[in-house]
């Protein structure tokens, strides 16, 4: 009879938290007994009960790992006189670990990760595992191994009988594309996969309704998300405007911008997973009464420094702009029109402020919710995006991102000529979709609401980086018509192949759980993921990959980029380093040499 358990879960080597099952301990002990010709089933159960008794005592307030449990098994077998069995059990553990390490040793000889000086600086400061005193504990290859092993482990959730060799083939596929800098996931996945935190998503959207309870609940949730390494997006449009009546206090409302300042201050105090500061997206509808104050709020370059802000533009506003008409401002509390403004005047304010400060951006909120933008319109409207604005999501959704380095699929054909490898690109897209779907499975989410919403939609964001690099190598000007046509062809290819990959996963694993509420239910598609592609800024992962950021142009052949580093310091001072970026050294040397012949 099994020992009553206090512990209910264990942490697997790959970081997954699973239900504790004593029978598995009993079976492992029995196999060790059989290896020395001892077939006493009752003895195996007796040892198993003692193991659970020790675990209950040691881990009453924490979750044990697999290694913790195995250490206790070896200890108890030795203590009761079965030292030969203990050695057999230990040898089996070491044999499996040796085989896996040997496979990776062969892989490491086959794959040489070429890192630039900037890549090394960024990896050492923010990504590689460190001890409490700041000592680096892993190499870049070991980082990629850690991530690949962790993300590949999701296969066990769909195929519990998968063999070690089959699992390693998936792991190798993921390792190769990261170690060769062909594809990299977002920073939280690189930082947290295989670590205790195991929070792998970059982007979250939280709802804010017109009550103090809702506002400060969102603030608490924001703190938890930022602490775990994510960024947050909010729509503040539901909050009543400045000066509006508050029934409970017979006073007046302070308006959405005052609460944004509170969120900004809280963000300033929280360091994301000890690696980076938090980031927010603040959104206000163009028909909110406080819109003009919102547009100008960052004009002093001091206010809301932890926010990007965007105006949610409606179709009604754009029609008024085209006709040079007034459009209504509505009180979100009552729905009543309280004022009208010139659409062109407001648009001019947006343009001027964006030119001088970089904010606000524009979100075409009605376009986001039409049949092309919202895959599940029956579940509600999309109101907000992630901090960088590329992922529209429903309340409590999160999304994990990854980008393909286009330099990796550009092949040289001699005499400096390059061609695009469409077949290799297609393979990368399929592997990346597989990887990102596994990330959803492996991530440990900071809130139950986020866990449920994310797994119900399984939204991923696959994009590209290095666009400007390959245009230069192909000899295509960034602003040429040829570049525009190539971009359309390339992104159509990404979208088509990502859909095929998601549909294939849907057949194997089932469509995303909210499929029955989606626009796909009326088609012949059953995708694994509600949404697939995006274009992310790829700020830090493009530095690691030594390529141009996202689809951005290269604004100078040589420049110095300021990067915030983390050295494990416990004070509030940020440490910065200069990253010297010199683009196309070979081309510069060649042109320089020919110039002086």
mmCIF file of N, CA and C in Angstrom, residues 10-114:
data_model
loop_
_atom_site.group_PDB
_atom_site.id
_atom_site.type_symbol
_atom_site.label_atom_id
_atom_site.label_comp_id
_atom_site.label_asym_id
_atom_site.label_seq_id
_atom_site.Cartn_x
_atom_site.Cartn_y
_atom_site.Cartn_z
ATOM 1 N N UNK A 10 5.986 17.112 -8.872
ATOM 2 C CA UNK A 10 7.446 17.097 -8.953
ATOM 3 C C UNK A 10 7.874 17.922 -10.162
ATOM 4 N N UNK A 11 9.137 18.367 -10.119
ATOM 5 C CA UNK A 11 9.704 19.114 -11.245
ATOM 6 C C UNK A 11 10.578 18.165 -12.054
ATOM 7 N N UNK A 12 10.218 17.971 -13.324
ATOM 8 C CA UNK A 12 11.004 17.115 -14.202
ATOM 9 C C UNK A 12 12.312 17.813 -14.569
ATOM 10 N N UNK A 13 13.264 17.050 -15.131
ATOM 11 C CA UNK A 13 14.545 17.642 -15.529
ATOM 12 C C UNK A 13 14.365 18.736 -16.571
ATOM 13 N N UNK A 14 13.340 18.600 -17.398
ATOM 14 C CA UNK A 14 13.122 19.589 -18.459
ATOM 15 C C UNK A 14 12.351 20.805 -17.974
ATOM 16 N N UNK A 15 12.049 20.857 -16.667
ATOM 17 C CA UNK A 15 11.368 22.027 -16.117
ATOM 18 C C UNK A 15 9.871 21.877 -15.963
ATOM 19 N N UNK A 16 9.301 20.815 -16.552
ATOM 20 C CA UNK A 16 7.858 20.626 -16.413
ATOM 21 C C UNK A 16 7.504 20.270 -14.977
ATOM 22 N N UNK A 17 6.356 20.757 -14.521
ATOM 23 C CA UNK A 17 5.812 20.342 -13.230
ATOM 24 C C UNK A 17 4.691 19.353 -13.509
ATOM 25 N N UNK A 18 4.822 18.138 -12.992
ATOM 26 C CA UNK A 18 3.836 17.089 -13.263
ATOM 27 C C UNK A 18 3.320 16.511 -11.947
ATOM 28 N N UNK A 19 2.228 15.768 -12.048
ATOM 29 C CA UNK A 19 1.632 15.123 -10.873
ATOM 30 C C UNK A 19 2.578 14.049 -10.329
ATOM 31 N N UNK A 20 2.752 14.054 -9.027
ATOM 32 C CA UNK A 20 3.606 13.052 -8.381
ATOM 33 C C UNK A 20 2.919 11.693 -8.418
ATOM 34 N N UNK A 21 3.653 10.668 -8.862
ATOM 35 C CA UNK A 21 3.107 9.315 -8.978
ATOM 36 C C UNK A 21 4.082 8.343 -8.304
ATOM 37 N N UNK A 22 3.702 7.847 -7.116
ATOM 38 C CA UNK A 22 4.608 6.961 -6.375
ATOM 39 C C UNK A 22 4.860 5.662 -7.121
ATOM 40 N N UNK A 23 3.887 5.219 -7.910
ATOM 41 C CA UNK A 23 4.057 3.954 -8.633
ATOM 42 C C UNK A 23 5.299 3.973 -9.523
ATOM 43 N N UNK A 24 5.627 5.143 -10.068
ATOM 44 C CA UNK A 24 6.810 5.233 -10.929
ATOM 45 C C UNK A 24 8.089 5.020 -10.122
ATOM 46 N N UNK A 25 8.097 5.488 -8.869
ATOM 47 C CA UNK A 25 9.251 5.245 -7.994
ATOM 48 C C UNK A 25 9.366 3.754 -7.699
ATOM 49 N N UNK A 26 8.236 3.155 -7.385
ATOM 50 C CA UNK A 26 8.217 1.716 -7.074
ATOM 51 C C UNK A 26 8.732 0.903 -8.255
ATOM 52 N N UNK A 27 8.282 1.241 -9.469
ATOM 53 C CA UNK A 27 8.708 0.507 -10.669
ATOM 54 C C UNK A 27 10.203 0.669 -10.921
ATOM 55 N N UNK A 28 10.725 1.891 -10.711
ATOM 56 C CA UNK A 28 12.156 2.125 -10.925
ATOM 57 C C UNK A 28 12.990 1.323 -9.927
ATOM 58 N N UNK A 29 12.529 1.266 -8.677
ATOM 59 C CA UNK A 29 13.242 0.492 -7.648
ATOM 60 C C UNK A 29 13.194 -0.997 -7.988
ATOM 61 N N UNK A 30 12.050 -1.465 -8.469
ATOM 62 C CA UNK A 30 11.908 -2.886 -8.821
ATOM 63 C C UNK A 30 12.851 -3.255 -9.968
ATOM 64 N N UNK A 31 12.996 -2.336 -10.952
ATOM 65 C CA UNK A 31 13.918 -2.611 -12.062
ATOM 66 C C UNK A 31 15.357 -2.702 -11.554
ATOM 67 N N UNK A 32 15.699 -1.854 -10.595
ATOM 68 C CA UNK A 32 17.045 -1.906 -10.016
ATOM 69 C C UNK A 32 17.258 -3.210 -9.249
ATOM 70 N N UNK A 33 16.221 -3.669 -8.524
ATOM 71 C CA UNK A 33 16.312 -4.944 -7.805
ATOM 72 C C UNK A 33 16.500 -6.106 -8.778
ATOM 73 N N UNK A 34 15.762 -6.075 -9.879
ATOM 74 C CA UNK A 34 15.858 -7.157 -10.868
ATOM 75 C C UNK A 34 17.244 -7.217 -11.492
ATOM 76 N N UNK A 35 17.908 -6.063 -11.586
ATOM 77 C CA UNK A 35 19.237 -6.043 -12.212
ATOM 78 C C UNK A 35 20.256 -6.835 -11.397
ATOM 79 N N UNK A 36 19.954 -7.065 -10.098
ATOM 80 C CA UNK A 36 20.841 -7.882 -9.253
ATOM 81 C C UNK A 36 20.122 -9.171 -8.844
ATOM 82 N N UNK A 37 19.163 -9.578 -9.686
ATOM 83 C CA UNK A 37 18.428 -10.840 -9.525
ATOM 84 C C UNK A 37 17.600 -10.887 -8.242
ATOM 85 N N UNK A 38 17.101 -9.753 -7.820
ATOM 86 C CA UNK A 38 16.206 -9.672 -6.665
ATOM 87 C C UNK A 38 14.820 -9.314 -7.194
ATOM 88 N N UNK A 39 13.835 -10.207 -7.001
ATOM 89 C CA UNK A 39 12.505 -9.999 -7.600
ATOM 90 C C UNK A 39 11.418 -9.838 -6.547
ATOM 91 N N UNK A 40 11.750 -9.263 -5.412
ATOM 92 C CA UNK A 40 10.802 -9.085 -4.319
ATOM 93 C C UNK A 40 9.992 -7.801 -4.540
ATOM 94 N N UNK A 41 8.751 -7.950 -5.018
ATOM 95 C CA UNK A 41 7.889 -6.794 -5.295
ATOM 96 C C UNK A 41 7.561 -6.051 -4.005
ATOM 97 N N UNK A 42 7.350 -6.805 -2.911
ATOM 98 C CA UNK A 42 7.011 -6.170 -1.634
ATOM 99 C C UNK A 42 8.162 -5.304 -1.127
ATOM 100 N N UNK A 43 9.393 -5.754 -1.367
ATOM 101 C CA UNK A 43 10.554 -4.967 -0.963
ATOM 102 C C UNK A 43 10.592 -3.643 -1.736
ATOM 103 N N UNK A 44 10.300 -3.709 -3.021
ATOM 104 C CA UNK A 44 10.274 -2.487 -3.840
ATOM 105 C C UNK A 44 9.251 -1.497 -3.293
ATOM 106 N N UNK A 45 8.080 -2.029 -2.879
ATOM 107 C CA UNK A 45 7.043 -1.153 -2.334
ATOM 108 C C UNK A 45 7.461 -0.585 -0.977
ATOM 109 N N UNK A 46 8.128 -1.410 -0.177
ATOM 110 C CA UNK A 46 8.573 -0.961 1.146
ATOM 111 C C UNK A 46 9.588 0.178 1.018
ATOM 112 N N UNK A 47 10.553 0.014 0.110
ATOM 113 C CA UNK A 47 11.551 1.072 -0.113
ATOM 114 C C UNK A 47 10.874 2.326 -0.651
ATOM 115 N N UNK A 48 9.929 2.133 -1.552
ATOM 116 C CA UNK A 48 9.193 3.264 -2.133
ATOM 117 C C UNK A 48 8.461 4.050 -1.050
ATOM 118 N N UNK A 49 7.842 3.339 -0.103
ATOM 119 C CA UNK A 49 7.135 4.016 0.998
ATOM 120 C C UNK A 49 8.103 4.838 1.854
ATOM 121 N N UNK A 50 9.292 4.265 2.109
ATOM 122 C CA UNK A 50 10.286 5.007 2.891
ATOM 123 C C UNK A 50 10.740 6.267 2.145
ATOM 124 N N UNK A 51 10.874 6.141 0.823
ATOM 125 C CA UNK A 51 11.273 7.299 0.004
ATOM 126 C C UNK A 51 10.240 8.415 0.128
ATOM 127 N N UNK A 52 8.969 8.050 0.012
ATOM 128 C CA UNK A 52 7.896 9.050 0.094
ATOM 129 C C UNK A 52 7.848 9.671 1.487
ATOM 130 N N UNK A 53 8.105 8.863 2.509
ATOM 131 C CA UNK A 53 8.112 9.383 3.880
ATOM 132 C C UNK A 53 9.185 10.470 4.034
ATOM 133 N N UNK A 54 10.371 10.215 3.495
ATOM 134 C CA UNK A 54 11.458 11.204 3.559
ATOM 135 C C UNK A 54 11.110 12.444 2.737
ATOM 136 N N UNK A 55 10.544 12.218 1.562
ATOM 137 C CA UNK A 55 10.175 13.352 0.701
ATOM 138 C C UNK A 55 9.125 14.235 1.369
ATOM 139 N N UNK A 56 8.138 13.600 2.000
ATOM 140 C CA UNK A 56 7.107 14.369 2.704
ATOM 141 C C UNK A 56 7.711 15.252 3.796
ATOM 142 N N UNK A 57 8.738 14.723 4.439
ATOM 143 C CA UNK A 57 9.377 15.481 5.518
ATOM 144 C C UNK A 57 10.234 16.625 4.971
ATOM 145 N N UNK A 58 10.987 16.345 3.906
ATOM 146 C CA UNK A 58 11.929 17.342 3.379
ATOM 147 C C UNK A 58 11.258 18.418 2.520
ATOM 148 N N UNK A 59 10.184 18.047 1.853
ATOM 149 C CA UNK A 59 9.595 18.959 0.860
ATOM 150 C C UNK A 59 8.137 19.284 1.175
ATOM 151 N N UNK A 60 7.841 19.451 2.454
ATOM 152 C CA UNK A 60 6.456 19.764 2.838
ATOM 153 C C UNK A 60 6.029 21.137 2.339
ATOM 154 N N UNK A 61 7.007 22.034 2.126
ATOM 155 C CA UNK A 61 6.676 23.398 1.681
ATOM 156 C C UNK A 61 7.290 23.751 0.334
ATOM 157 N N UNK A 62 7.747 22.748 -0.396
ATOM 158 C CA UNK A 62 8.346 23.012 -1.706
ATOM 159 C C UNK A 62 8.109 21.819 -2.619
ATOM 160 N N UNK A 63 8.531 21.957 -3.864
ATOM 161 C CA UNK A 63 8.317 20.904 -4.856
ATOM 162 C C UNK A 63 9.656 20.242 -5.166
ATOM 163 N N UNK A 64 9.772 18.918 -4.964
ATOM 164 C CA UNK A 64 11.046 18.248 -5.244
ATOM 165 C C UNK A 64 11.268 18.067 -6.740
ATOM 166 N N UNK A 65 12.528 17.972 -7.127
ATOM 167 C CA UNK A 65 12.868 17.641 -8.498
ATOM 168 C C UNK A 65 13.145 16.160 -8.630
ATOM 169 N N UNK A 66 13.238 15.694 -9.864
ATOM 170 C CA UNK A 66 13.509 14.274 -10.113
ATOM 171 C C UNK A 66 14.825 13.859 -9.464
ATOM 172 N N UNK A 67 15.833 14.717 -9.581
ATOM 173 C CA UNK A 67 17.140 14.384 -8.992
ATOM 174 C C UNK A 67 17.051 14.263 -7.473
ATOM 175 N N UNK A 68 16.233 15.100 -6.845
ATOM 176 C CA UNK A 68 16.040 15.009 -5.388
ATOM 177 C C UNK A 68 15.489 13.638 -5.011
ATOM 178 N N UNK A 69 14.494 13.199 -5.769
ATOM 179 C CA UNK A 69 13.853 11.909 -5.479
ATOM 180 C C UNK A 69 14.850 10.772 -5.668
ATOM 181 N N UNK A 70 15.615 10.828 -6.751
ATOM 182 C CA UNK A 70 16.566 9.751 -7.019
ATOM 183 C C UNK A 70 17.680 9.707 -5.972
ATOM 184 N N UNK A 71 18.080 10.859 -5.485
ATOM 185 C CA UNK A 71 19.082 10.882 -4.408
ATOM 186 C C UNK A 71 18.557 10.184 -3.155
ATOM 187 N N UNK A 72 17.283 10.412 -2.841
ATOM 188 C CA UNK A 72 16.676 9.772 -1.666
ATOM 189 C C UNK A 72 16.598 8.261 -1.866
ATOM 190 N N UNK A 73 16.255 7.820 -3.082
ATOM 191 C CA UNK A 73 16.181 6.376 -3.369
ATOM 192 C C UNK A 73 17.537 5.722 -3.121
ATOM 193 N N UNK A 74 18.600 6.308 -3.665
ATOM 194 C CA UNK A 74 19.949 5.758 -3.501
ATOM 195 C C UNK A 74 20.330 5.725 -2.020
ATOM 196 N N UNK A 75 20.007 6.789 -1.307
ATOM 197 C CA UNK A 75 20.336 6.877 0.117
ATOM 198 C C UNK A 75 19.653 5.779 0.921
ATOM 199 N N UNK A 76 18.375 5.549 0.661
ATOM 200 C CA UNK A 76 17.622 4.556 1.445
ATOM 201 C C UNK A 76 18.059 3.140 1.095
ATOM 202 N N UNK A 77 18.284 2.863 -0.187
ATOM 203 C CA UNK A 77 18.757 1.528 -0.579
ATOM 204 C C UNK A 77 20.087 1.208 0.107
ATOM 205 N N UNK A 78 20.976 2.179 0.184
ATOM 206 C CA UNK A 78 22.268 1.966 0.858
ATOM 207 C C UNK A 78 22.077 1.768 2.359
ATOM 208 N N UNK A 79 21.160 2.534 2.952
ATOM 209 C CA UNK A 79 20.945 2.489 4.402
ATOM 210 C C UNK A 79 20.387 1.154 4.864
ATOM 211 N N UNK A 80 19.597 0.487 4.021
ATOM 212 C CA UNK A 80 18.982 -0.781 4.445
ATOM 213 C C UNK A 80 19.790 -1.987 3.966
ATOM 214 N N UNK A 81 21.017 -1.741 3.474
ATOM 215 C CA UNK A 81 21.908 -2.842 3.144
ATOM 216 C C UNK A 81 21.887 -3.296 1.706
ATOM 217 N N UNK A 82 21.172 -2.616 0.842
ATOM 218 C CA UNK A 82 21.112 -3.001 -0.575
ATOM 219 C C UNK A 82 22.035 -2.080 -1.392
ATOM 220 N N UNK A 83 23.328 -2.117 -1.040
ATOM 221 C CA UNK A 83 24.276 -1.211 -1.692
ATOM 222 C C UNK A 83 24.481 -1.565 -3.160
ATOM 223 N N UNK A 84 24.421 -2.855 -3.484
ATOM 224 C CA UNK A 84 24.584 -3.266 -4.880
ATOM 225 C C UNK A 84 23.429 -2.743 -5.731
ATOM 226 N N UNK A 85 22.221 -2.789 -5.159
ATOM 227 C CA UNK A 85 21.050 -2.266 -5.871
ATOM 228 C C UNK A 85 21.178 -0.753 -6.032
ATOM 229 N N UNK A 86 21.668 -0.092 -4.973
ATOM 230 C CA UNK A 86 21.858 1.359 -5.043
ATOM 231 C C UNK A 86 22.850 1.724 -6.142
ATOM 232 N N UNK A 87 23.942 0.917 -6.253
ATOM 233 C CA UNK A 87 24.931 1.180 -7.310
ATOM 234 C C UNK A 87 24.311 0.983 -8.690
ATOM 235 N N UNK A 88 23.500 -0.060 -8.823
ATOM 236 C CA UNK A 88 22.841 -0.331 -10.104
ATOM 237 C C UNK A 88 21.909 0.812 -10.491
ATOM 238 N N UNK A 89 21.175 1.285 -9.504
ATOM 239 C CA UNK A 89 20.245 2.404 -9.740
ATOM 240 C C UNK A 89 21.017 3.655 -10.168
ATOM 241 N N UNK A 90 22.137 3.920 -9.466
ATOM 242 C CA UNK A 90 22.952 5.098 -9.770
ATOM 243 C C UNK A 90 23.597 4.970 -11.150
ATOM 244 N N UNK A 91 24.072 3.779 -11.481
ATOM 245 C CA UNK A 91 24.708 3.564 -12.784
ATOM 246 C C UNK A 91 23.724 3.788 -13.925
ATOM 247 N N UNK A 92 22.469 3.386 -13.715
ATOM 248 C CA UNK A 92 21.445 3.593 -14.751
ATOM 249 C C UNK A 92 21.226 5.093 -14.981
ATOM 250 N N UNK A 93 21.168 5.856 -13.878
ATOM 251 C CA UNK A 93 21.016 7.322 -14.002
ATOM 252 C C UNK A 93 22.172 7.906 -14.804
ATOM 253 N N UNK A 94 23.388 7.482 -14.428
ATOM 254 C CA UNK A 94 24.573 8.058 -15.061
ATOM 255 C C UNK A 94 24.694 7.641 -16.520
ATOM 256 N N UNK A 95 24.249 6.421 -16.836
ATOM 257 C CA UNK A 95 24.331 5.945 -18.218
ATOM 258 C C UNK A 95 23.446 6.783 -19.131
ATOM 259 N N UNK A 96 22.218 7.057 -18.697
ATOM 260 C CA UNK A 96 21.311 7.869 -19.514
ATOM 261 C C UNK A 96 21.871 9.277 -19.704
ATOM 262 N N UNK A 97 22.410 9.847 -18.633
ATOM 263 C CA UNK A 97 22.985 11.190 -18.733
ATOM 264 C C UNK A 97 24.199 11.191 -19.661
ATOM 265 N N UNK A 98 25.025 10.125 -19.587
ATOM 266 C CA UNK A 98 26.216 10.044 -20.430
ATOM 267 C C UNK A 98 25.841 9.954 -21.903
ATOM 268 N N UNK A 99 24.842 9.127 -22.203
ATOM 269 C CA UNK A 99 24.417 8.970 -23.601
ATOM 270 C C UNK A 99 23.949 10.300 -24.171
ATOM 271 N N UNK A 100 23.161 11.018 -23.381
ATOM 272 C CA UNK A 100 22.643 12.304 -23.860
ATOM 273 C C UNK A 100 23.777 13.307 -24.059
ATOM 274 N N UNK A 101 24.718 13.367 -23.110
ATOM 275 C CA UNK A 101 25.837 14.298 -23.236
ATOM 276 C C UNK A 101 26.732 13.924 -24.412
ATOM 277 N N UNK A 102 26.886 12.626 -24.672
ATOM 278 C CA UNK A 102 27.701 12.189 -25.809
ATOM 279 C C UNK A 102 27.080 12.629 -27.128
ATOM 280 N N UNK A 103 25.772 12.537 -27.207
ATOM 281 C CA UNK A 103 25.082 12.993 -28.421
ATOM 282 C C UNK A 103 25.309 14.484 -28.633
ATOM 283 N N UNK A 104 25.235 15.255 -27.562
ATOM 284 C CA UNK A 104 25.448 16.694 -27.689
ATOM 285 C C UNK A 104 26.906 17.026 -27.993
ATOM 286 N N UNK A 105 27.826 16.219 -27.501
ATOM 287 C CA UNK A 105 29.238 16.439 -27.813
ATOM 288 C C UNK A 105 29.466 16.289 -29.309
ATOM 289 N N UNK A 106 28.845 15.262 -29.905
ATOM 290 C CA UNK A 106 28.953 15.072 -31.354
ATOM 291 C C UNK A 106 28.288 16.220 -32.108
ATOM 292 N N UNK A 107 27.155 16.672 -31.593
ATOM 293 C CA UNK A 107 26.465 17.805 -32.222
ATOM 294 C C UNK A 107 27.333 19.054 -32.188
ATOM 295 N N UNK A 108 27.949 19.305 -31.041
ATOM 296 C CA UNK A 108 28.761 20.508 -30.883
ATOM 297 C C UNK A 108 29.951 20.498 -31.836
ATOM 298 N N UNK A 109 30.484 19.305 -32.137
ATOM 299 C CA UNK A 109 31.586 19.212 -33.096
ATOM 300 C C UNK A 109 31.094 19.505 -34.505
ATOM 301 N N UNK A 110 29.836 19.140 -34.767
ATOM 302 C CA UNK A 110 29.251 19.321 -36.101
ATOM 303 C C UNK A 110 28.801 20.761 -36.329
ATOM 304 N N UNK A 111 28.353 21.428 -35.262
ATOM 305 C CA UNK A 111 27.785 22.778 -35.390
ATOM 306 C C UNK A 111 28.672 23.771 -34.654
ATOM 307 N N UNK A 112 29.195 24.717 -35.372
ATOM 308 C CA UNK A 112 30.009 25.772 -34.780
ATOM 309 C C UNK A 112 29.191 27.055 -34.732
ATOM 310 N N UNK A 113 28.876 27.512 -33.541
ATOM 311 C CA UNK A 113 28.117 28.756 -33.397
ATOM 312 C C UNK A 113 29.076 29.934 -33.522
ATOM 313 N N UNK A 114 28.867 30.746 -34.554
ATOM 314 C CA UNK A 114 29.730 31.900 -34.800
ATOM 315 C C UNK A 114 29.105 33.135 -34.171
#
